[in-house]
Amino acid sequence: MGAGGTKLPFSSPCWSGHQPLSVSSEGQNGCHLDRELVPIEAHNKIVTDPRREYIRRLRTRRSEANVHQRWNRRIGHLRLITGFVAVLIMWLAAGPGLLSPWWLAAPVVVFIGLAIYHERVIAHQRSSLRAAMYYKRALERIEDRWHGKGASGERFLDSSHPYAQDLDIFGHASLFQLLCLARTRAGEQTLAKWLLQPATAGEVLLRQQAVEELRARIDLREGLAVLGEDFRVGVHPDALASWGAGEPVLHSSTARIVAALLASSAVATAVIWAQTGWPLPFLMVLLVEATFALKLRERVLAVAHAVELPAHDLDLLSQVLMRFEQEEFTSPKLVALKKALETEGLPPSRRIKKLHRLTELLDSRDNLAVRIMGPPLLWTTQIAFAIEAWRKTSGPAVARWLHTVGEIEALSSLAAYAYARPAEVFPEFVFDSPTFDGEGLGHPLLMESKVVRNDVRFGKDRRVLIVSGSNMSGKSTLLRTVGTNAVLAMAGAPVRARRLRLSSLTIGASIRVTDSLQSGSSRFYAEITRIRQLMDLAAGGEPLLFLLDELLHGTNSHDRRIGAEAIVRTLVERGAIGLLTTHDLALAGIAGVLNPAAENVHFEDHLENGRISFDYTLHQGVVRKSNALELMRSVGLQV
């Protein structure tokens, strides 16, 4: 640890030989499935070979799907045979009269039973197929065949964000696409927020503990993954939270009591009518009820209409909540999340079930019997009052449920990533000075077979690395490697490194800055606007980790040299640390001016048999040659 730091080790109950989760300062803070899939044994143990485990589970789920498919065909045939028998009995009863019509009851009962069982078999088959698809995609992630598959999160991309576009956080083959397994919009929003807003070290530690506990809970992730395809698009978090927190439309307890008394009076006078033949009391009650219902009609219909979408969304949401309620946790964050779900001591799944029953009763008003009996009972009015009472009690908790589901799914996504990459480690945090100390860093989005790892260290004394090198030598990739691992670290995920120590950091980059025809800004103007943004971040609370690629290359070498030196000097004076890449060797002189706060490192290339090769390994000092002419000749340019 850095000087002055005091390491506080953390031991997870689900340990697997990974780096310990730690901070460096005192005071920081056979599973039951809701479907008939066979629980896979030992889901709470870390499996050292995730690929083998996923293959085993994929085969198991495909085998189950095949069994259900065979039963699907058999039951379909039995239903046809039963239908044929029913038709035969009808003919024998109506034609020759050889059988009593009562014989028809037997095939009807059998047919209904087969239909109910058939639906269950089809539902189980679909669950097995979705589970198999989940493991197929999990294998694709392990085997680096995930690019372009899954949610890309492009709707979260903001070109003005200080690093989202530069570090490929969203879009095709992005970090979000690699990580995200969320089935709800709330889950996607939470994960996106974590990737866009670095957390404090204390919050990161809590997430690390939760991720470590969830790492081996494959059955839990499978249980979330097999939810129906309408689940991802079905829950509208903003509208749902707004409905739950809204002011009640029907809030008079007196009116609700009056409605109940009128309905009771209607029943009593109807009984009197039946017994005495005197309809007048019943008709008088009906008249009062009609007046009462007409006065409330507009608000009652508003309640009935407004509850349709929230009730549907909450039904979907309850599937995640119910699955989560079945689990027992020990890490503080997961324990707190589970506790936050309860409202007046009841889990949300039971509260949502009550709302579901109310909406079913509300929908039954289209039934012929309810159409007849409903008006005297003030059916719709009383259910509307009950719905509003539910919203008054449980509605304020809906936003909390959504937040909890979002965090559960974000943590589950990070846990799946941690499980699939057992060699990756959780970072350690220091608090004595701005620090980024990485050993064996690799880019998380590259195939493992193509990753070249480098050590990158800067902090209290060495604040800036000036990276020189020829074109295509790996300078920009190094910036993204540092930046993307920092984003993972500050989100609470493992990083692709043998070891990483860092302090709480704000991240800012100028790597993929482009001109804009719509806004009328050149690339140079867009770049200096981004640099001004980074300057402001450096002057803020947390130290800035800056990543500057080919700084000011849109201007002449004289202005570039002066401007780059002034920018780096100001960033260092404001406590920032980071990297600056260049192929203009004049900028390498900045290290001498800022010595010992800045140091030169470089990438090399080699010309072999007329072809340029790169080792992508970081070396000390300034690069001494350029490959621009060789590259031009390699594509056929006469230079």
mmCIF file of C-alpha atoms in Angstrom, residues 238-449:
data_model
loop_
_atom_site.group_PDB
_atom_site.id
_atom_site.type_symbol
_atom_site.label_atom_id
_atom_site.label_comp_id
_atom_site.label_asym_id
_atom_site.label_seq_id
_atom_site.Cartn_x
_atom_site.Cartn_y
_atom_site.Cartn_z
ATOM 1 C CA ASP A 238 -40.169 6.320 -14.543
ATOM 2 C CA ALA A 239 -43.907 5.997 -15.195
ATOM 3 C CA LEU A 240 -44.252 3.293 -12.537
ATOM 4 C CA ALA A 241 -42.449 5.314 -9.867
ATOM 5 C CA SER A 242 -44.468 8.410 -10.786
ATOM 6 C CA TRP A 243 -47.747 6.496 -10.412
ATOM 7 C CA GLY A 244 -46.700 5.079 -7.049
ATOM 8 C CA ALA A 245 -45.685 8.485 -5.666
ATOM 9 C CA GLY A 246 -48.668 10.375 -7.104
ATOM 10 C CA GLU A 247 -51.376 11.974 -5.017
ATOM 11 C CA PRO A 248 -54.411 9.681 -4.486
ATOM 12 C CA VAL A 249 -57.387 10.521 -6.688
ATOM 13 C CA LEU A 250 -59.854 8.958 -4.220
ATOM 14 C CA HIS A 251 -58.681 9.815 -0.744
ATOM 15 C CA SER A 252 -61.864 10.289 1.331
ATOM 16 C CA SER A 253 -62.233 7.555 3.933
ATOM 17 C CA THR A 254 -65.782 8.768 4.575
ATOM 18 C CA ALA A 255 -66.750 8.229 0.928
ATOM 19 C CA ARG A 256 -65.288 4.711 1.056
ATOM 20 C CA ILE A 257 -67.358 3.897 4.157
ATOM 21 C CA VAL A 258 -70.476 5.311 2.488
ATOM 22 C CA ALA A 259 -69.840 3.140 -0.580
ATOM 23 C CA ALA A 260 -69.548 0.032 1.604
ATOM 24 C CA LEU A 261 -72.749 0.918 3.519
ATOM 25 C CA LEU A 262 -74.690 1.536 0.310
ATOM 26 C CA ALA A 263 -73.575 -1.797 -1.150
ATOM 27 C CA SER A 264 -74.570 -3.572 2.081
ATOM 28 C CA SER A 265 -77.926 -1.788 2.003
ATOM 29 C CA ALA A 266 -78.475 -2.911 -1.579
ATOM 30 C CA VAL A 267 -77.868 -6.534 -0.600
ATOM 31 C CA ALA A 268 -80.171 -6.244 2.446
ATOM 32 C CA THR A 269 -83.019 -4.609 0.513
ATOM 33 C CA ALA A 270 -82.629 -7.157 -2.299
ATOM 34 C CA VAL A 271 -83.155 -9.918 0.283
ATOM 35 C CA ILE A 272 -86.216 -8.050 1.621
ATOM 36 C CA TRP A 273 -87.560 -7.784 -1.917
ATOM 37 C CA ALA A 274 -87.088 -11.522 -2.461
ATOM 38 C CA GLN A 275 -88.811 -12.411 0.791
ATOM 39 C CA THR A 276 -91.665 -9.879 0.825
ATOM 40 C CA GLY A 277 -92.023 -8.897 -2.826
ATOM 41 C CA TRP A 278 -91.615 -5.226 -1.820
ATOM 42 C CA PRO A 279 -89.074 -3.617 -4.254
ATOM 43 C CA LEU A 280 -89.344 0.006 -3.106
ATOM 44 C CA PRO A 281 -86.471 -0.047 -0.506
ATOM 45 C CA PHE A 282 -84.153 -1.644 -3.070
ATOM 46 C CA LEU A 283 -85.086 0.904 -5.730
ATOM 47 C CA MET A 284 -84.541 3.775 -3.310
ATOM 48 C CA VAL A 285 -81.054 2.453 -2.448
ATOM 49 C CA LEU A 286 -80.303 2.109 -6.166
ATOM 50 C CA LEU A 287 -81.275 5.728 -6.685
ATOM 51 C CA VAL A 288 -78.931 6.902 -3.911
ATOM 52 C CA GLU A 289 -76.168 4.666 -5.268
ATOM 53 C CA ALA A 290 -76.594 6.074 -8.774
ATOM 54 C CA THR A 291 -76.309 9.628 -7.425
ATOM 55 C CA PHE A 292 -73.257 8.689 -5.350
ATOM 56 C CA ALA A 293 -71.558 6.806 -8.211
ATOM 57 C CA LEU A 294 -72.262 9.602 -10.713
ATOM 58 C CA LYS A 295 -70.553 12.112 -8.432
ATOM 59 C CA LEU A 296 -67.414 9.943 -8.238
ATOM 60 C CA ARG A 297 -67.591 8.508 -11.769
ATOM 61 C CA GLU A 298 -64.841 10.633 -13.336
ATOM 62 C CA ARG A 299 -62.340 9.932 -10.565
ATOM 63 C CA VAL A 300 -63.215 6.222 -10.412
ATOM 64 C CA LEU A 301 -62.644 5.822 -14.146
ATOM 65 C CA ALA A 302 -59.371 7.748 -13.843
ATOM 66 C CA VAL A 303 -58.174 5.291 -11.170
ATOM 67 C CA ALA A 304 -59.290 2.270 -13.218
ATOM 68 C CA HIS A 305 -57.525 3.540 -16.329
ATOM 69 C CA ALA A 306 -54.326 4.666 -14.546
ATOM 70 C CA VAL A 307 -53.727 1.341 -12.770
ATOM 71 C CA GLU A 308 -53.620 -0.851 -15.906
ATOM 72 C CA LEU A 309 -50.001 -0.262 -16.948
ATOM 73 C CA PRO A 310 -48.540 -0.032 -13.401
ATOM 74 C CA ALA A 311 -50.290 -3.261 -12.371
ATOM 75 C CA HIS A 312 -48.869 -5.070 -15.409
ATOM 76 C CA ASP A 313 -45.385 -3.666 -14.764
ATOM 77 C CA LEU A 314 -45.534 -4.591 -11.077
ATOM 78 C CA ASP A 315 -46.577 -8.143 -11.966
ATOM 79 C CA LEU A 316 -43.422 -8.445 -14.056
ATOM 80 C CA LEU A 317 -41.305 -6.749 -11.407
ATOM 81 C CA SER A 318 -42.590 -9.101 -8.724
ATOM 82 C CA GLN A 319 -40.943 -12.010 -10.551
ATOM 83 C CA VAL A 320 -37.508 -10.507 -9.892
ATOM 84 C CA LEU A 321 -38.457 -9.507 -6.363
ATOM 85 C CA MET A 322 -39.846 -12.941 -5.515
ATOM 86 C CA ARG A 323 -36.692 -14.615 -6.829
ATOM 87 C CA PHE A 324 -34.535 -12.273 -4.749
ATOM 88 C CA GLU A 325 -36.668 -12.781 -1.614
ATOM 89 C CA GLN A 326 -35.845 -16.510 -1.682
ATOM 90 C CA GLU A 327 -32.123 -15.866 -1.214
ATOM 91 C CA GLU A 328 -30.220 -15.437 2.050
ATOM 92 C CA PHE A 329 -27.261 -13.041 2.086
ATOM 93 C CA THR A 330 -24.413 -12.042 4.386
ATOM 94 C CA SER A 331 -22.733 -9.097 2.626
ATOM 95 C CA PRO A 332 -23.907 -5.745 4.037
ATOM 96 C CA LYS A 333 -25.125 -4.304 0.743
ATOM 97 C CA LEU A 334 -27.250 -7.312 -0.196
ATOM 98 C CA VAL A 335 -28.677 -7.567 3.311
ATOM 99 C CA ALA A 336 -29.597 -3.863 3.186
ATOM 100 C CA LEU A 337 -31.153 -4.219 -0.288
ATOM 101 C CA LYS A 338 -33.306 -7.129 0.832
ATOM 102 C CA LYS A 339 -34.372 -5.267 3.968
ATOM 103 C CA ALA A 340 -35.258 -2.173 1.911
ATOM 104 C CA LEU A 341 -37.833 -4.168 -0.038
ATOM 105 C CA GLU A 342 -40.143 -4.657 2.927
ATOM 106 C CA THR A 343 -43.070 -2.310 3.552
ATOM 107 C CA GLU A 344 -44.584 -2.563 7.031
ATOM 108 C CA GLY A 345 -42.922 -5.951 7.460
ATOM 109 C CA LEU A 346 -44.330 -7.490 4.276
ATOM 110 C CA PRO A 347 -42.232 -8.443 1.221
ATOM 111 C CA PRO A 348 -43.161 -6.658 -2.010
ATOM 112 C CA SER A 349 -44.230 -9.837 -3.800
ATOM 113 C CA ARG A 350 -47.134 -10.252 -1.335
ATOM 114 C CA ARG A 351 -48.122 -6.594 -1.641
ATOM 115 C CA ILE A 352 -48.010 -6.750 -5.441
ATOM 116 C CA LYS A 353 -50.081 -9.938 -5.353
ATOM 117 C CA LYS A 354 -52.796 -8.004 -3.506
ATOM 118 C CA LEU A 355 -52.821 -5.330 -6.219
ATOM 119 C CA HIS A 356 -52.959 -8.082 -8.821
ATOM 120 C CA ARG A 357 -56.103 -9.508 -7.215
ATOM 121 C CA LEU A 358 -57.700 -6.057 -7.191
ATOM 122 C CA THR A 359 -56.977 -5.514 -10.894
ATOM 123 C CA GLU A 360 -58.390 -8.956 -11.679
ATOM 124 C CA LEU A 361 -61.570 -7.993 -9.841
ATOM 125 C CA LEU A 362 -61.597 -4.720 -11.748
ATOM 126 C CA ASP A 363 -61.256 -6.546 -15.081
ATOM 127 C CA SER A 364 -64.108 -8.890 -14.139
ATOM 128 C CA ARG A 365 -66.594 -6.014 -14.547
ATOM 129 C CA ASP A 366 -66.839 -7.103 -18.206
ATOM 130 C CA ASN A 367 -68.272 -10.422 -17.028
ATOM 131 C CA LEU A 368 -72.049 -10.725 -17.638
ATOM 132 C CA ALA A 369 -72.824 -11.635 -14.015
ATOM 133 C CA VAL A 370 -70.795 -8.686 -12.710
ATOM 134 C CA ARG A 371 -72.486 -6.381 -15.227
ATOM 135 C CA ILE A 372 -75.800 -7.340 -13.621
ATOM 136 C CA MET A 373 -74.755 -7.399 -9.961
ATOM 137 C CA GLY A 374 -72.018 -4.770 -10.154
ATOM 138 C CA PRO A 375 -74.077 -1.537 -10.045
ATOM 139 C CA PRO A 376 -75.948 -2.391 -6.808
ATOM 140 C CA LEU A 377 -72.666 -3.468 -5.214
ATOM 141 C CA LEU A 378 -70.824 -0.353 -6.476
ATOM 142 C CA TRP A 379 -68.293 -2.866 -7.750
ATOM 143 C CA THR A 380 -65.995 -0.555 -9.729
ATOM 144 C CA THR A 381 -66.208 2.248 -7.159
ATOM 145 C CA GLN A 382 -65.244 0.030 -4.225
ATOM 146 C CA ILE A 383 -62.362 -1.588 -6.111
ATOM 147 C CA ALA A 384 -61.114 1.874 -7.134
ATOM 148 C CA PHE A 385 -61.112 2.884 -3.460
ATOM 149 C CA ALA A 386 -59.184 -0.319 -2.595
ATOM 150 C CA ILE A 387 -56.618 0.378 -5.342
ATOM 151 C CA GLU A 388 -56.096 3.911 -4.066
ATOM 152 C CA ALA A 389 -55.718 2.580 -0.518
ATOM 153 C CA TRP A 390 -53.052 0.182 -1.812
ATOM 154 C CA ARG A 391 -51.291 3.054 -3.578
ATOM 155 C CA LYS A 392 -51.375 5.175 -0.417
ATOM 156 C CA THR A 393 -49.750 2.386 1.621
ATOM 157 C CA SER A 394 -47.416 0.739 -0.894
ATOM 158 C CA GLY A 395 -47.103 3.314 -3.668
ATOM 159 C CA PRO A 396 -44.248 5.297 -2.075
ATOM 160 C CA ALA A 397 -42.243 2.047 -1.888
ATOM 161 C CA VAL A 398 -42.466 1.412 -5.651
ATOM 162 C CA ALA A 399 -39.537 3.734 -6.406
ATOM 163 C CA ARG A 400 -37.528 1.926 -3.718
ATOM 164 C CA TRP A 401 -38.422 -1.451 -5.225
ATOM 165 C CA LEU A 402 -37.304 -0.251 -8.657
ATOM 166 C CA HIS A 403 -34.055 1.075 -7.231
ATOM 167 C CA THR A 404 -33.461 -2.223 -5.448
ATOM 168 C CA VAL A 405 -34.200 -4.291 -8.556
ATOM 169 C CA GLY A 406 -31.839 -2.056 -10.534
ATOM 170 C CA GLU A 407 -29.037 -2.594 -8.025
ATOM 171 C CA ILE A 408 -29.710 -6.347 -7.827
ATOM 172 C CA GLU A 409 -29.452 -6.689 -11.591
ATOM 173 C CA ALA A 410 -26.388 -4.452 -11.842
ATOM 174 C CA LEU A 411 -24.632 -6.452 -9.122
ATOM 175 C CA SER A 412 -25.717 -9.694 -10.786
ATOM 176 C CA SER A 413 -24.208 -8.512 -14.081
ATOM 177 C CA LEU A 414 -20.904 -7.711 -12.393
ATOM 178 C CA ALA A 415 -21.017 -11.065 -10.565
ATOM 179 C CA ALA A 416 -21.493 -12.957 -13.845
ATOM 180 C CA TYR A 417 -18.517 -11.061 -15.288
ATOM 181 C CA ALA A 418 -16.437 -11.936 -12.205
ATOM 182 C CA TYR A 419 -17.454 -15.600 -12.418
ATOM 183 C CA ALA A 420 -16.629 -15.877 -16.119
ATOM 184 C CA ARG A 421 -13.171 -14.346 -15.599
ATOM 185 C CA PRO A 422 -11.743 -16.023 -12.489
ATOM 186 C CA ALA A 423 -8.225 -14.706 -13.194
ATOM 187 C CA GLU A 424 -9.326 -11.090 -12.834
ATOM 188 C CA VAL A 425 -8.949 -9.375 -9.475
ATOM 189 C CA PHE A 426 -10.680 -6.795 -7.355
ATOM 190 C CA PRO A 427 -8.654 -3.601 -6.950
ATOM 191 C CA GLU A 428 -7.375 -2.272 -3.653
ATOM 192 C CA PHE A 429 -7.928 1.334 -2.616
ATOM 193 C CA VAL A 430 -5.490 3.771 -1.015
ATOM 194 C CA PHE A 431 -6.266 7.138 0.484
ATOM 195 C CA ASP A 432 -2.967 8.909 1.081
ATOM 196 C CA SER A 433 -2.474 10.424 -2.414
ATOM 197 C CA PRO A 434 -3.800 10.172 -6.014
ATOM 198 C CA THR A 435 -2.660 6.742 -7.177
ATOM 199 C CA PHE A 436 -2.940 4.357 -10.104
ATOM 200 C CA ASP A 437 -0.618 1.389 -9.703
ATOM 201 C CA GLY A 438 -1.394 -1.417 -12.123
ATOM 202 C CA GLU A 439 0.561 -4.601 -12.649
ATOM 203 C CA GLY A 440 -0.145 -6.715 -15.718
ATOM 204 C CA LEU A 441 -2.914 -4.475 -17.057
ATOM 205 C CA GLY A 442 -4.864 -5.707 -20.077
ATOM 206 C CA HIS A 443 -7.779 -4.255 -22.020
ATOM 207 C CA PRO A 444 -11.054 -5.896 -20.835
ATOM 208 C CA LEU A 445 -12.678 -5.720 -24.286
ATOM 209 C CA LEU A 446 -9.894 -7.523 -26.151
ATOM 210 C CA MET A 447 -9.692 -11.281 -26.617
ATOM 211 C CA GLU A 448 -7.531 -12.805 -23.912
ATOM 212 C CA SER A 449 -5.338 -14.431 -26.558
#
